[in-house]
């Protein structure tokens, strides 16, 4: 017998204001079943429990192998060891000048004393240029990648396996073509992250092409959507909180923790998945082995039991409670890179403007699940 439906994640009112809907579910039914997301978990305590108990809650929750996202120990450890050096302090420091240059160029290209649609004018180009630069991919991929993200989101919302498979195949073909160029170039191949993956080994053998494609897909997919969402969310928040905007211009060293707190209030990534390995009780729900669990980050990071008023901006919170980049053995390895890139962009935006202000007759248009943040957010920019 199918479990009863506690909510509809694709209901119009949920898609119109997902944060408010998740807040409501956290109070009404903190572990909720639906055909679309199976068991959704909304409370910080439950989400943290799942993240830290990888034996009961497996990452093998997808039909397809994802390296290392869908792996459990001990397999996960070997791949994680391979990946972490790509985001080491030395690698991040080497990329930092490129990061700041790209951000300065993007902000310099914005019109001044004008209304600017931030998502198309800044946030999406930022995510595309930054990720391609980090991976060593050509600029000609910016537009195809942007279109691919739109297709992926539409396929995910539909829940149709064939649509999801078609989108994955299309993206994998792009990555395989990039790998072929590097293999054909031999010693003349560019010394970038993509080329270095071709030379990696795991458990004493070279990575297979499928494994390399999976790693690059995860890096690209994980960054492109959430990084663009992050910039839109933060820019809009600062525009509607002028005192904080002024404080960060005067104290730029606070930009990084402020970014984390803003993205706690309004998550750039809605959810993630796990699967139960044995019967388990979560809240009032008794869940059988093999069930899919959806962790709703956008709710857990707003839990009143942990954060009090979830909309209150505070820089003195315990950073270990913020699940922006996850927790446990699967905590995001790219968090140092993401924090650098977001900080660099917000620094550049604040440095080159005197004020950011909302446009009264153009309210932001929310993104559609599985994306978060905004599809459109128009701000008035005034010169520094």
PDB file of C-alpha atoms in Angstrom, residues 32 67 73 90 93 125 179 181 256 297 321 326:
ATOM      1  CA  UNK A  32       6.192  14.489   4.927  1.00  0.00           C
ATOM      2  CA  UNK A  67      31.304  10.231  -8.242  1.00  0.00           C
ATOM      3  CA  UNK A  73      32.285   4.345   2.635  1.00  0.00           C
ATOM      4  CA  UNK A  90      47.137  26.371  -2.709  1.00  0.00           C
ATOM      5  CA  UNK A  93      45.003  30.847  -3.867  1.00  0.00           C
ATOM      6  CA  UNK A 125      27.332  35.158 -16.622  1.00  0.00           C
ATOM      7  CA  UNK A 179      38.329  15.130 -22.847  1.00  0.00           C
ATOM      8  CA  UNK A 181      40.568  17.406 -27.250  1.00  0.00           C
ATOM      9  CA  UNK A 256      32.024  36.349   3.619  1.00  0.00           C
ATOM     10  CA  UNK A 297      18.094  22.433   3.122  1.00  0.00           C
ATOM     11  CA  UNK A 321      24.957  25.019  12.576  1.00  0.00           C
ATOM     12  CA  UNK A 326      26.229  20.251   4.146  1.00  0.00           C
TER      13      UNK A 326
END
